[in-house]
Coordinates of C-alpha atoms in Angstrom, one line a residue:
Chain A
M1 CA -8.6 -44.6 6.8
T2 CA -11.5 -46.8 5.9
L3 CA -11.4 -48.6 2.5
A4 CA -15.0 -48.4 1.2
T5 CA -15.6 -50.5 -1.8
H6 CA -18.7 -51.0 -3.8
D7 CA -19.3 -53.7 -6.3
N8 CA -21.5 -52.5 -8.9
T9 CA -22.8 -54.2 -11.9
T10 CA -20.3 -52.3 -14.0
Q11 CA -17.7 -53.5 -11.5
A12 CA -16.2 -50.1 -10.8
T13 CA -14.3 -50.0 -7.5
F14 CA -14.4 -47.0 -5.3
V15 CA -11.9 -45.9 -2.7
T16 CA -12.7 -43.1 -0.4
V17 CA -10.3 -40.2 -0.9
A18 CA -11.8 -37.6 1.3
E19 CA -13.9 -37.9 4.5
P20 CA -14.2 -35.8 7.6
K21 CA -11.2 -36.0 9.9
R22 CA -11.6 -38.0 13.0
T23 CA -10.8 -35.7 15.9
R24 CA -10.2 -36.9 19.4
R25 CA -9.8 -34.0 21.8
S26 CA -7.4 -34.7 24.6
F27 CA -6.6 -32.7 27.6
A28 CA -3.3 -31.5 26.1
D29 CA -5.2 -30.3 23.0
G30 CA -7.4 -28.1 25.3
V31 CA -4.5 -26.5 27.2
F32 CA -2.3 -25.9 24.1
A33 CA -5.1 -24.5 22.2
D34 CA -5.0 -21.4 24.4
E35 CA -2.0 -19.3 23.1
H36 CA -1.7 -17.3 26.3
V37 CA -1.1 -20.6 28.2
M38 CA 1.5 -21.4 25.7
M39 CA 3.2 -18.1 26.2
V40 CA 3.7 -18.6 30.0
L41 CA 4.4 -22.2 30.0
S42 CA 8.1 -22.1 28.9
P43 CA 9.2 -19.4 31.4
V44 CA 7.4 -21.1 34.2
A45 CA 9.0 -24.5 33.3
L46 CA 12.4 -22.9 33.3
L47 CA 12.0 -21.3 36.7
L48 CA 10.7 -24.6 38.0
I49 CA 13.6 -26.7 36.7
W50 CA 15.9 -23.9 38.1
E51 CA 14.3 -24.2 41.6
I52 CA 14.4 -27.9 41.7
A53 CA 18.0 -28.1 40.5
G54 CA 18.9 -25.6 43.2
R55 CA 17.2 -27.6 45.9
L56 CA 18.9 -30.8 44.8
G57 CA 22.2 -29.1 44.9
L58 CA 22.9 -29.5 41.2
I59 CA 23.8 -26.0 40.7
D60 CA 26.1 -23.6 42.7
L61 CA 23.9 -21.4 44.6
R62 CA 26.6 -18.6 44.9
F63 CA 26.2 -18.0 41.2
F64 CA 22.6 -19.3 40.7
P65 CA 20.5 -18.4 43.6
M66 CA 17.2 -20.2 43.4
P67 CA 14.1 -18.3 42.2
S68 CA 12.5 -18.4 45.6
Q69 CA 15.7 -16.7 47.1
I70 CA 15.6 -14.0 44.4
F71 CA 11.9 -13.5 45.1
T72 CA 12.5 -13.1 48.9
E73 CA 15.2 -10.5 48.1
L74 CA 12.8 -8.8 45.6
V75 CA 10.2 -8.3 48.2
G76 CA 12.8 -6.7 50.4
V77 CA 14.2 -4.2 47.8
M78 CA 10.7 -3.3 46.8
S79 CA 9.6 -2.2 50.2
S80 CA 12.8 -0.1 50.5
G81 CA 11.9 1.9 47.4
E82 CA 15.4 1.4 46.1
L83 CA 14.2 -0.7 43.2
W84 CA 11.5 1.7 42.2
L85 CA 14.0 4.7 42.2
N86 CA 16.4 2.9 39.9
T87 CA 13.7 1.6 37.6
T88 CA 12.0 5.0 37.1
A89 CA 15.4 6.5 36.5
S90 CA 16.0 4.0 33.7
L91 CA 12.5 4.3 32.3
Q92 CA 12.7 8.1 32.2
R93 CA 16.0 8.0 30.3
L94 CA 14.6 5.4 27.9
A95 CA 11.4 7.4 27.1
I96 CA 13.3 10.8 26.5
G97 CA 15.9 8.9 24.4
F98 CA 13.2 7.1 22.4
V99 CA 11.6 10.4 21.4
L100 CA 14.8 12.3 20.8
G101 CA 16.1 9.5 18.6
G102 CA 12.9 8.3 17.1
A103 CA 11.3 11.6 16.0
P104 CA 14.1 12.8 13.8
A105 CA 14.8 9.3 12.4
L106 CA 11.1 9.1 11.5
A107 CA 11.0 12.5 9.7
L108 CA 14.3 12.0 8.0
G109 CA 13.5 8.4 6.9
I110 CA 10.3 9.5 5.3
L111 CA 12.0 12.4 3.5
M112 CA 14.8 10.1 2.3
G113 CA 12.2 7.7 0.9
L114 CA 10.4 10.5 -1.0
V115 CA 13.3 12.6 -2.0
R116 CA 16.0 10.7 -4.0
P117 CA 18.8 13.2 -3.9
L118 CA 18.5 13.3 -0.2
R119 CA 18.6 9.6 0.1
L120 CA 21.8 9.5 -2.0
F121 CA 23.3 12.1 0.3
V122 CA 22.5 10.6 3.6
D123 CA 22.5 7.0 2.8
P124 CA 26.3 6.6 2.8
L125 CA 26.5 8.3 6.3
V126 CA 23.9 5.9 7.8
A127 CA 25.5 2.9 6.1
A128 CA 28.9 3.8 7.3
T129 CA 28.1 4.6 11.0
Y130 CA 25.4 2.0 11.5
P131 CA 27.6 -1.0 11.9
V132 CA 29.8 0.7 14.6
P133 CA 29.0 -1.0 17.9
K134 CA 27.1 1.6 19.9
S135 CA 28.9 0.4 23.1
A136 CA 32.1 1.3 21.5
I137 CA 31.3 4.9 21.2
L138 CA 30.1 5.2 25.0
P139 CA 33.6 6.7 26.1
L140 CA 33.2 9.3 23.4
I141 CA 29.6 10.1 24.4
L142 CA 30.7 10.4 28.0
L143 CA 33.4 12.8 27.0
V144 CA 31.1 15.0 24.9
F145 CA 28.0 14.9 27.1
G146 CA 29.5 14.3 30.5
L147 CA 28.5 11.8 33.3
G148 CA 25.1 13.2 33.9
E149 CA 21.7 12.4 32.3
A150 CA 22.6 13.6 28.8
S151 CA 25.0 11.0 28.0
K152 CA 22.5 8.2 29.0
V153 CA 19.7 9.7 27.0
V154 CA 22.0 10.1 24.0
M155 CA 22.9 6.5 24.0
V156 CA 19.3 5.4 23.9
A157 CA 18.6 8.0 21.2
I158 CA 21.4 6.6 19.1
G159 CA 20.2 3.0 19.5
V160 CA 16.6 4.1 18.5
F161 CA 17.6 6.3 15.6
Y162 CA 19.3 3.7 13.4
P163 CA 16.5 1.0 13.1
V164 CA 13.9 3.6 12.8
I165 CA 15.6 5.6 10.0
I166 CA 16.6 2.5 8.1
N167 CA 13.2 0.8 8.4
T168 CA 11.2 4.1 7.7
T169 CA 13.2 4.7 4.4
A170 CA 12.7 1.1 3.4
G171 CA 9.0 1.4 4.2
V172 CA 8.5 4.4 2.0
L173 CA 10.4 2.8 -0.8
A174 CA 8.2 -0.4 -0.4
I175 CA 5.0 1.7 -1.0
N176 CA 3.4 0.6 -4.2
R177 CA 4.1 3.1 -6.9
T178 CA 0.5 3.3 -7.9
Y179 CA -0.4 4.9 -4.6
L180 CA 2.2 7.8 -5.1
D181 CA 0.7 8.1 -8.7
V182 CA -2.7 8.5 -7.2
G183 CA -1.5 11.4 -4.9
K184 CA 0.3 13.1 -7.8
H185 CA -2.6 12.7 -10.2
F186 CA -5.0 14.3 -7.6
R187 CA -2.5 17.0 -7.0
A188 CA -1.4 16.2 -3.5
T189 CA 0.8 18.8 -2.0
P190 CA 4.2 17.5 -0.5
W191 CA 2.7 17.8 3.0
Q192 CA -0.5 15.9 1.8
T193 CA 1.6 13.2 0.2
F194 CA 3.6 12.8 3.5
R195 CA 0.5 12.8 5.7
T196 CA -1.8 10.6 3.5
I197 CA 0.5 8.3 1.6
A198 CA 4.1 8.1 2.9
L199 CA 3.5 8.0 6.6
P200 CA 0.6 5.5 6.7
G201 CA 2.0 3.4 3.7
A202 CA 5.3 3.0 5.5
M203 CA 3.7 2.5 9.0
P204 CA 4.1 -1.4 9.2
F205 CA 7.9 -0.9 8.5
I206 CA 8.1 2.1 10.9
M207 CA 6.5 0.0 13.8
T208 CA 9.1 -2.7 13.1
G209 CA 11.8 0.0 13.3
F210 CA 10.5 1.3 16.7
K211 CA 10.3 -2.2 18.1
L212 CA 13.9 -3.0 17.2
G213 CA 14.9 0.4 18.5
A214 CA 13.2 -0.2 21.8
G215 CA 15.2 -3.4 22.2
L216 CA 18.4 -1.7 21.2
G217 CA 17.7 1.3 23.5
L218 CA 17.2 -1.1 26.4
I219 CA 20.5 -2.8 25.9
L220 CA 22.3 0.5 25.6
I221 CA 20.8 2.1 28.7
A222 CA 21.9 -0.8 30.8
I223 CA 25.4 -0.5 29.5
A224 CA 25.5 3.3 29.8
E225 CA 24.3 3.1 33.4
M226 CA 27.0 0.7 34.5
I227 CA 29.5 3.5 33.9
G228 CA 29.4 6.8 35.7
A229 CA 25.8 6.7 36.8
K230 CA 24.5 6.9 40.3
R231 CA 21.0 5.6 39.6
G232 CA 19.3 3.2 37.2
L233 CA 19.0 -0.6 36.6
G234 CA 22.4 -0.8 34.9
Y235 CA 24.0 1.1 37.9
M236 CA 22.1 -1.2 40.3
I237 CA 23.3 -4.5 38.6
W238 CA 26.9 -3.2 38.4
N239 CA 26.8 -2.1 42.1
A240 CA 25.5 -5.6 43.0
W241 CA 28.5 -7.1 41.2
E242 CA 30.9 -4.9 43.0
I243 CA 29.5 -5.9 46.5
L244 CA 28.8 -9.4 45.3
Q245 CA 25.1 -9.4 46.1
V246 CA 24.1 -11.9 43.5
E247 CA 20.4 -11.8 44.2
M248 CA 20.4 -8.2 43.4
M249 CA 22.0 -8.7 40.1
Y250 CA 19.3 -11.2 39.1
I251 CA 16.5 -8.7 40.2
G252 CA 18.1 -6.0 37.9
I253 CA 18.2 -8.5 35.0
L254 CA 14.7 -9.6 35.7
V255 CA 13.3 -6.1 35.9
I256 CA 14.9 -5.3 32.6
A257 CA 13.5 -8.4 31.0
V258 CA 10.0 -7.5 32.3
I259 CA 10.3 -3.9 30.9
G260 CA 11.4 -5.3 27.6
F261 CA 8.4 -7.6 27.6
I262 CA 6.0 -4.9 28.4
V263 CA 7.4 -2.5 25.9
T264 CA 7.0 -5.1 23.2
I265 CA 3.4 -5.8 24.3
L266 CA 2.6 -2.0 24.2
L267 CA 4.2 -1.6 20.8
N268 CA 2.3 -4.5 19.4
Q269 CA -0.9 -3.0 20.6
L270 CA 0.1 0.3 19.2
E271 CA 0.8 -1.3 16.0
R272 CA -2.7 -2.8 15.8
W273 CA -4.1 0.5 16.4
M274 CA -1.8 2.3 13.9
V275 CA -2.0 -0.3 11.2
P276 CA -5.7 -1.5 11.3
W277 CA -5.6 -2.4 7.7
Q278 CA -3.2 -5.3 8.2
S279 CA -5.5 -7.9 9.9
G280 CA -4.9 -11.4 11.1
R281 CA -1.5 -10.8 12.6
Chain B
M1 CA -4.5 5.0 -41.4
S2 CA -7.2 6.3 -43.8
S3 CA -9.9 6.4 -41.1
V4 CA -7.6 8.7 -39.0
L5 CA -7.3 11.2 -41.8
A6 CA -11.1 11.0 -42.3
F7 CA -11.6 11.8 -38.7
Q8 CA -9.2 14.7 -38.8
S9 CA -10.7 16.3 -41.8
S10 CA -14.3 16.2 -40.4
D11 CA -13.4 17.2 -36.9
G12 CA -9.8 18.4 -36.6
T13 CA -9.6 20.9 -39.5
A14 CA -13.0 22.2 -39.0
G15 CA -12.0 22.8 -35.3
S16 CA -8.9 24.7 -36.3
A17 CA -11.0 27.0 -38.6
G18 CA -12.8 28.1 -35.5
R19 CA -16.2 27.5 -37.1
R20 CA -18.0 24.2 -36.8
A21 CA -21.4 22.8 -37.4
A22 CA -23.8 23.2 -34.5
A23 CA -24.3 19.5 -34.5
D24 CA -20.6 18.8 -33.9
P25 CA -19.6 18.8 -30.1
P26 CA -16.6 20.9 -29.4
I27 CA -13.2 19.3 -29.0
R28 CA -12.3 18.5 -25.4
I29 CA -8.8 17.0 -25.7
R30 CA -6.4 17.3 -28.4
F31 CA -3.0 15.5 -28.7
V32 CA -0.6 17.5 -31.0
G33 CA 2.4 15.6 -32.2
T34 CA 2.6 14.0 -28.8
R35 CA 5.6 11.7 -28.6
K36 CA 7.2 9.9 -25.5
T37 CA 10.5 8.4 -25.4
F38 CA 11.8 6.6 -22.2
M39 CA 15.6 5.9 -21.7
I40 CA 16.1 2.1 -20.9
G41 CA 19.6 2.0 -19.8
S42 CA 21.3 4.2 -22.5
K43 CA 18.9 3.0 -25.2
P44 CA 15.9 5.2 -26.1
F45 CA 12.6 3.4 -26.1
V46 CA 9.7 5.0 -28.1
A47 CA 6.7 4.4 -25.9
L48 CA 4.5 6.6 -28.0
E49 CA 5.0 7.5 -31.5
E50 CA 3.8 11.1 -32.8
L51 CA 0.1 11.1 -31.9
N52 CA -2.4 13.5 -33.4
L53 CA -5.9 13.0 -32.0
D54 CA -9.0 15.0 -31.2
V55 CA -11.4 13.8 -28.7
A56 CA -14.9 15.5 -28.8
E57 CA -16.7 16.8 -25.6
G58 CA -18.8 14.1 -24.0
T59 CA -17.4 11.2 -26.0
F60 CA -16.8 7.8 -24.3
F61 CA -13.5 7.3 -26.3
C62 CA -12.0 3.8 -26.0
I63 CA -8.4 2.9 -26.9
V64 CA -7.6 -0.7 -27.8
G65 CA -4.1 -2.0 -28.8
P66 CA -1.7 -4.8 -28.2
S67 CA 0.2 -4.7 -24.8
G68 CA 3.2 -2.5 -25.0
C69 CA 1.8 -0.2 -27.6
G70 CA 1.8 2.9 -25.4
K71 CA -1.8 3.3 -24.5
T72 CA -1.1 3.6 -20.8
T73 CA 1.5 6.1 -21.6
L74 CA -0.9 8.2 -23.5
L75 CA -3.2 8.2 -20.5
R76 CA -0.5 8.9 -18.0
I77 CA 0.6 12.0 -20.1
L78 CA -3.0 13.3 -19.9
A79 CA -3.2 12.4 -16.1
G80 CA -0.1 14.5 -15.3
L81 CA 2.0 11.6 -14.5
E82 CA 4.4 11.8 -17.4
S83 CA 5.3 14.7 -19.6
P84 CA 5.6 14.3 -23.4
S85 CA 9.1 14.3 -24.9
E86 CA 7.8 16.2 -27.9
G87 CA 4.6 17.8 -28.8
R88 CA 1.9 18.7 -26.5
V89 CA -1.6 17.9 -25.2
E90 CA -4.4 20.5 -25.1
C91 CA -7.7 20.6 -23.3
S92 CA -10.3 23.1 -23.8
R93 CA -11.3 24.8 -20.6
T94 CA -14.5 26.2 -19.2
G95 CA -13.0 28.2 -16.4
K96 CA -9.6 29.7 -15.6
E97 CA -8.1 26.4 -14.5
P98 CA -7.4 23.5 -16.8
P99 CA -10.2 21.0 -16.7
R100 CA -10.2 18.7 -13.7
M101 CA -9.5 15.1 -14.4
S102 CA -10.0 11.8 -12.5
M103 CA -8.2 8.6 -13.2
V104 CA -9.3 5.1 -12.4
F105 CA -6.0 3.1 -12.2
Q106 CA -5.3 -0.3 -13.4
G107 CA -5.3 -2.8 -10.5
D108 CA -5.2 -2.0 -6.8
S109 CA -5.0 1.8 -6.4
I110 CA -7.1 2.5 -3.4
F111 CA -5.2 3.1 -0.1
P112 CA -5.2 0.0 2.1
W113 CA -4.8 2.3 5.1
M114 CA -8.1 4.2 4.5
S115 CA -11.7 3.1 4.9
V116 CA -13.9 2.8 1.8
W117 CA -15.5 6.2 2.7
D118 CA -12.0 7.9 3.2
N119 CA -10.8 6.5 -0.1
A120 CA -13.7 7.8 -2.0
A121 CA -13.3 11.2 -0.3
Y122 CA -9.6 11.4 -1.0
A123 CA -9.6 13.7 -4.0
L124 CA -12.2 16.1 -2.4
R125 CA -10.2 16.3 0.8
L126 CA -7.1 17.2 -1.0
R127 CA -8.8 20.1 -2.7
G128 CA -10.1 21.3 0.7
V129 CA -13.7 21.0 -0.1
A130 CA -16.1 21.8 2.8
H131 CA -16.9 18.7 4.9
A132 CA -20.7 18.8 4.2
A133 CA -20.2 18.9 0.6
I134 CA -17.8 16.0 0.7
K135 CA -20.2 14.0 2.7
E136 CA -23.0 14.6 0.4
T137 CA -21.0 13.7 -2.8
V138 CA -19.2 10.7 -1.3
D139 CA -22.5 9.2 0.2
Y140 CA -24.1 9.7 -3.2
Y141 CA -21.4 7.8 -5.2
L142 CA -21.1 5.1 -2.6
D143 CA -24.7 4.6 -3.0
R144 CA -24.5 4.6 -6.8
T145 CA -21.7 2.0 -6.7
G146 CA -23.5 -0.1 -4.1
L147 CA -20.8 0.5 -1.3
R148 CA -22.8 2.4 1.2
R149 CA -22.9 -0.6 3.6
F150 CA -19.1 -1.0 3.3
A151 CA -18.2 2.6 4.0
D152 CA -16.3 1.7 7.1
Y153 CA -14.5 -1.5 5.7
Y154 CA -10.9 -1.5 4.8
P155 CA -9.9 -2.6 1.4
H156 CA -8.4 -5.9 2.5
Q157 CA -12.0 -6.8 3.6
L158 CA -13.3 -6.3 0.1
S159 CA -13.3 -8.4 -3.1
G160 CA -11.4 -7.3 -6.2
G161 CA -14.6 -6.0 -7.8
M162 CA -15.6 -4.0 -4.8
K163 CA -12.2 -2.4 -4.6
Q164 CA -12.5 -1.3 -8.2
R165 CA -15.9 0.1 -7.3
V166 CA -14.3 2.2 -4.7
S167 CA -11.8 3.4 -7.2
I168 CA -14.6 4.4 -9.6
A169 CA -16.5 6.2 -6.7
R170 CA -13.3 8.1 -5.8
A171 CA -12.9 9.3 -9.4
F172 CA -16.6 10.3 -9.9
A173 CA -16.8 12.0 -6.4
N174 CA -14.0 14.3 -7.5
D175 CA -16.4 15.8 -10.0
P176 CA -14.1 15.5 -13.0
E177 CA -14.7 17.1 -16.4
I178 CA -12.6 14.4 -17.9
L179 CA -12.5 10.8 -16.7
L180 CA -9.5 8.6 -17.4
M181 CA -9.8 4.9 -17.1
D182 CA -6.7 2.6 -17.5
E183 CA -8.0 -0.9 -17.9
P184 CA -10.0 -0.6 -14.8
F185 CA -11.7 -4.1 -15.1
S186 CA -8.8 -6.0 -16.5
A187 CA -8.1 -7.9 -13.2
L188 CA -11.7 -8.9 -12.6
D189 CA -13.6 -12.0 -13.5
E190 CA -16.0 -12.0 -16.4
Q191 CA -19.1 -11.8 -14.1
N192 CA -17.8 -9.0 -12.1
K193 CA -16.5 -7.2 -15.1
T194 CA -19.9 -7.3 -16.8
L195 CA -21.6 -6.1 -13.7
L196 CA -19.3 -3.2 -13.4
Q197 CA -19.4 -2.3 -17.1
E198 CA -23.2 -2.0 -16.5
E199 CA -22.8 0.2 -13.5
L200 CA -20.3 2.4 -15.2
L201 CA -22.6 3.0 -18.0
R202 CA -25.5 3.8 -15.7
I203 CA -23.4 6.4 -13.7
W204 CA -21.8 7.8 -16.9
E205 CA -25.1 8.3 -18.6
E206 CA -26.3 10.7 -15.9
T207 CA -23.4 13.1 -16.6
R208 CA -21.9 12.3 -20.0
K209 CA -18.4 13.5 -19.1
T210 CA -15.6 13.0 -21.7
V211 CA -14.1 9.6 -20.9
L212 CA -10.8 8.1 -22.2
F213 CA -11.0 4.4 -21.5
I214 CA -8.2 2.1 -22.2
T215 CA -8.7 -1.7 -22.6
H216 CA -7.2 -4.6 -24.3
S217 CA -10.7 -6.1 -24.7
V218 CA -12.4 -5.4 -28.0
D219 CA -15.7 -6.5 -26.5
E220 CA -15.4 -4.0 -23.7
A221 CA -14.5 -1.2 -26.1
V222 CA -17.5 -1.9 -28.3
T223 CA -19.9 -2.4 -25.3
L224 CA -18.9 1.0 -23.7
G225 CA -17.5 3.3 -26.3
D226 CA -18.9 5.9 -28.7
R227 CA -15.6 5.8 -30.7
I228 CA -12.8 3.4 -30.7
M229 CA -9.2 4.0 -31.6
V230 CA -7.0 0.9 -32.5
M231 CA -3.4 1.4 -32.0
T232 CA -0.5 -0.3 -33.7
A233 CA 2.0 -2.5 -32.0
H234 CA 5.1 -0.8 -30.7
P235 CA 5.8 2.0 -31.3
G236 CA 2.3 3.0 -30.8
R237 CA 0.5 4.9 -33.7
V238 CA -3.1 5.3 -34.6
K239 CA -4.2 2.4 -36.8
A240 CA -7.9 3.1 -37.2
I241 CA -10.7 5.1 -35.5
I242 CA -14.1 3.5 -35.6
D243 CA -17.5 5.0 -34.6
V244 CA -19.8 2.7 -32.5
P245 CA -23.3 3.2 -33.7
F246 CA -25.3 1.7 -30.8
E247 CA -27.8 3.9 -29.1
R248 CA -27.8 4.8 -25.5
P249 CA -28.8 3.9 -22.8
R250 CA -27.2 0.6 -23.4
S251 CA -27.7 -2.7 -21.6
V252 CA -24.5 -4.7 -21.6
L253 CA -26.1 -8.1 -22.1
E254 CA -28.9 -7.1 -24.6
L255 CA -26.2 -5.3 -26.7
R256 CA -24.1 -8.4 -26.8
A257 CA -27.1 -10.4 -28.1
E258 CA -27.3 -8.3 -31.3
R259 CA -25.9 -9.4 -34.5
S260 CA -24.4 -5.9 -35.4
Y261 CA -22.4 -6.1 -32.2
G262 CA -20.7 -9.3 -33.2
E263 CA -20.0 -7.9 -36.6
L264 CA -18.4 -4.7 -35.2
V265 CA -16.2 -6.7 -32.8
Y266 CA -15.2 -8.9 -35.7
R267 CA -14.3 -5.8 -37.8
I268 CA -12.1 -4.2 -35.0
W269 CA -10.4 -7.6 -34.5
G270 CA -9.5 -7.3 -38.2
H271 CA -7.6 -4.2 -37.5
L272 CA -6.0 -5.5 -34.3
R273 CA -5.1 -9.0 -35.4
D274 CA -1.9 -8.0 -37.3
E275 CA -0.8 -5.8 -34.5
V276 CA -1.2 -8.4 -31.8
Q277 CA 0.8 -10.9 -33.9
Q278 CA 3.5 -8.2 -34.4
A279 CA 3.6 -7.4 -30.7
R280 CA 4.0 -11.1 -30.1
D281 CA 6.9 -11.4 -32.6
Q282 CA 8.6 -8.3 -31.0
Q283 CA 8.4 -9.9 -27.5
Q284 CA 9.8 -13.1 -28.7
S285 CA 12.7 -11.4 -30.5
N286 CA 13.5 -9.3 -27.4
G287 CA 13.0 -12.1 -24.9

């Protein structure tokens, strides 16, 4: 900072306390200013380090095949159609489970937020069953729903159900009382209250619930498919382990990661569309 | 208390006799021994002490009182948001239905998830009014409140003053017979407040609906009201009812320049001063 002093006749001394910031734009500033560049930079760097470490013989290639090896294998399984088959099987289960778990959770969550007796009645059940690890009940689900599609879908549905119902209820409870008063004052019917106040008012929380649910659903589908499935990404990974085809394991993991990434982007986009009043996020 | 009795003998008893002078407007709202007690934990809390009050048709009726005196409770009972613990509230009716009311709430009450237009149309949509009629009414009041350009905006894009305008447009668009306003301008800065008071007066003077207007500002009450009720500190009772003699249409700024305006404000403060002090003492002994 420059120190500007003036000697006046009154002998007052002035010090500059505010002036325009001096900005020198470097190359790095330009690159890092673009947020999309920032977002791909870290995964690319990781893959690069991995590849280099592999080529230098710093890591055991039996456990950690280099990205280039995995990629070569990926091209192979993609052309055989095997990967596509497994991916669509998982996606289908995921989608059905998402709807089967999400829809009732959404409806029940909003009702619980609006109707106090119902909340007092259902809350203990949710609170008691929520902490049970969902993977721990897989054998029970297999027993009840069999080894077919139903058990996989149910696992996803359970995973989606909890975050959605808990967040939806919290979302309705977080709605400013005045908004509900406005509805009551203008004589909104229960359905109108649901449509015009509870649902849109809780929407930010509901979207959070669905995002968490999607993540949990993905975890659970992978686990469920490892046991007693003949198709799906979980099955593919497990099968690769059994025949020690390490590259295939990595491909399965990679595809699941990509699905998770895409689902998150889609849900973020959906949120922007459903919650247009919350800007700047 | 004497002014209350005087009011009742000139209006209330004449009304109950069923015959009134032609010059007297009919009674629109009547509080009959209305009392409200809340339970705070296991202790009863009297929010509103027995209230007897008549409000005449077409009156801009202001209620001032120290905070916690139950003025909001009074309005919430009328708005259908609370029910009285004792007594009742009556409204004269023109049709079969009880008269329609619109409330302008204190602070943020317009929905963040609806555009300005949808917010203003809210009450009409709930009633299932035909779309063409909604469009006409909403456009008219958005025009009157200077919001037409902002019809597609969401509340987060608006200033506090504009949000309150939307709330006023929503209330008027509902075509109420009675308008309830709960400190609608209290959160606004002085300049916005004056502007909105002016606008409210202009819109109100077109229709002259019965208004119950709650405020903690004596200035605001004198500026807007035909009649002002001063309430006591907790528990809320009627301390005085004062008529405001100023002619309409009024201009907020010109009115404030008048000598009689200052005198009336001073007089009402005379009624209020002890109550505010008492309310403060209560708060200190509670806190």
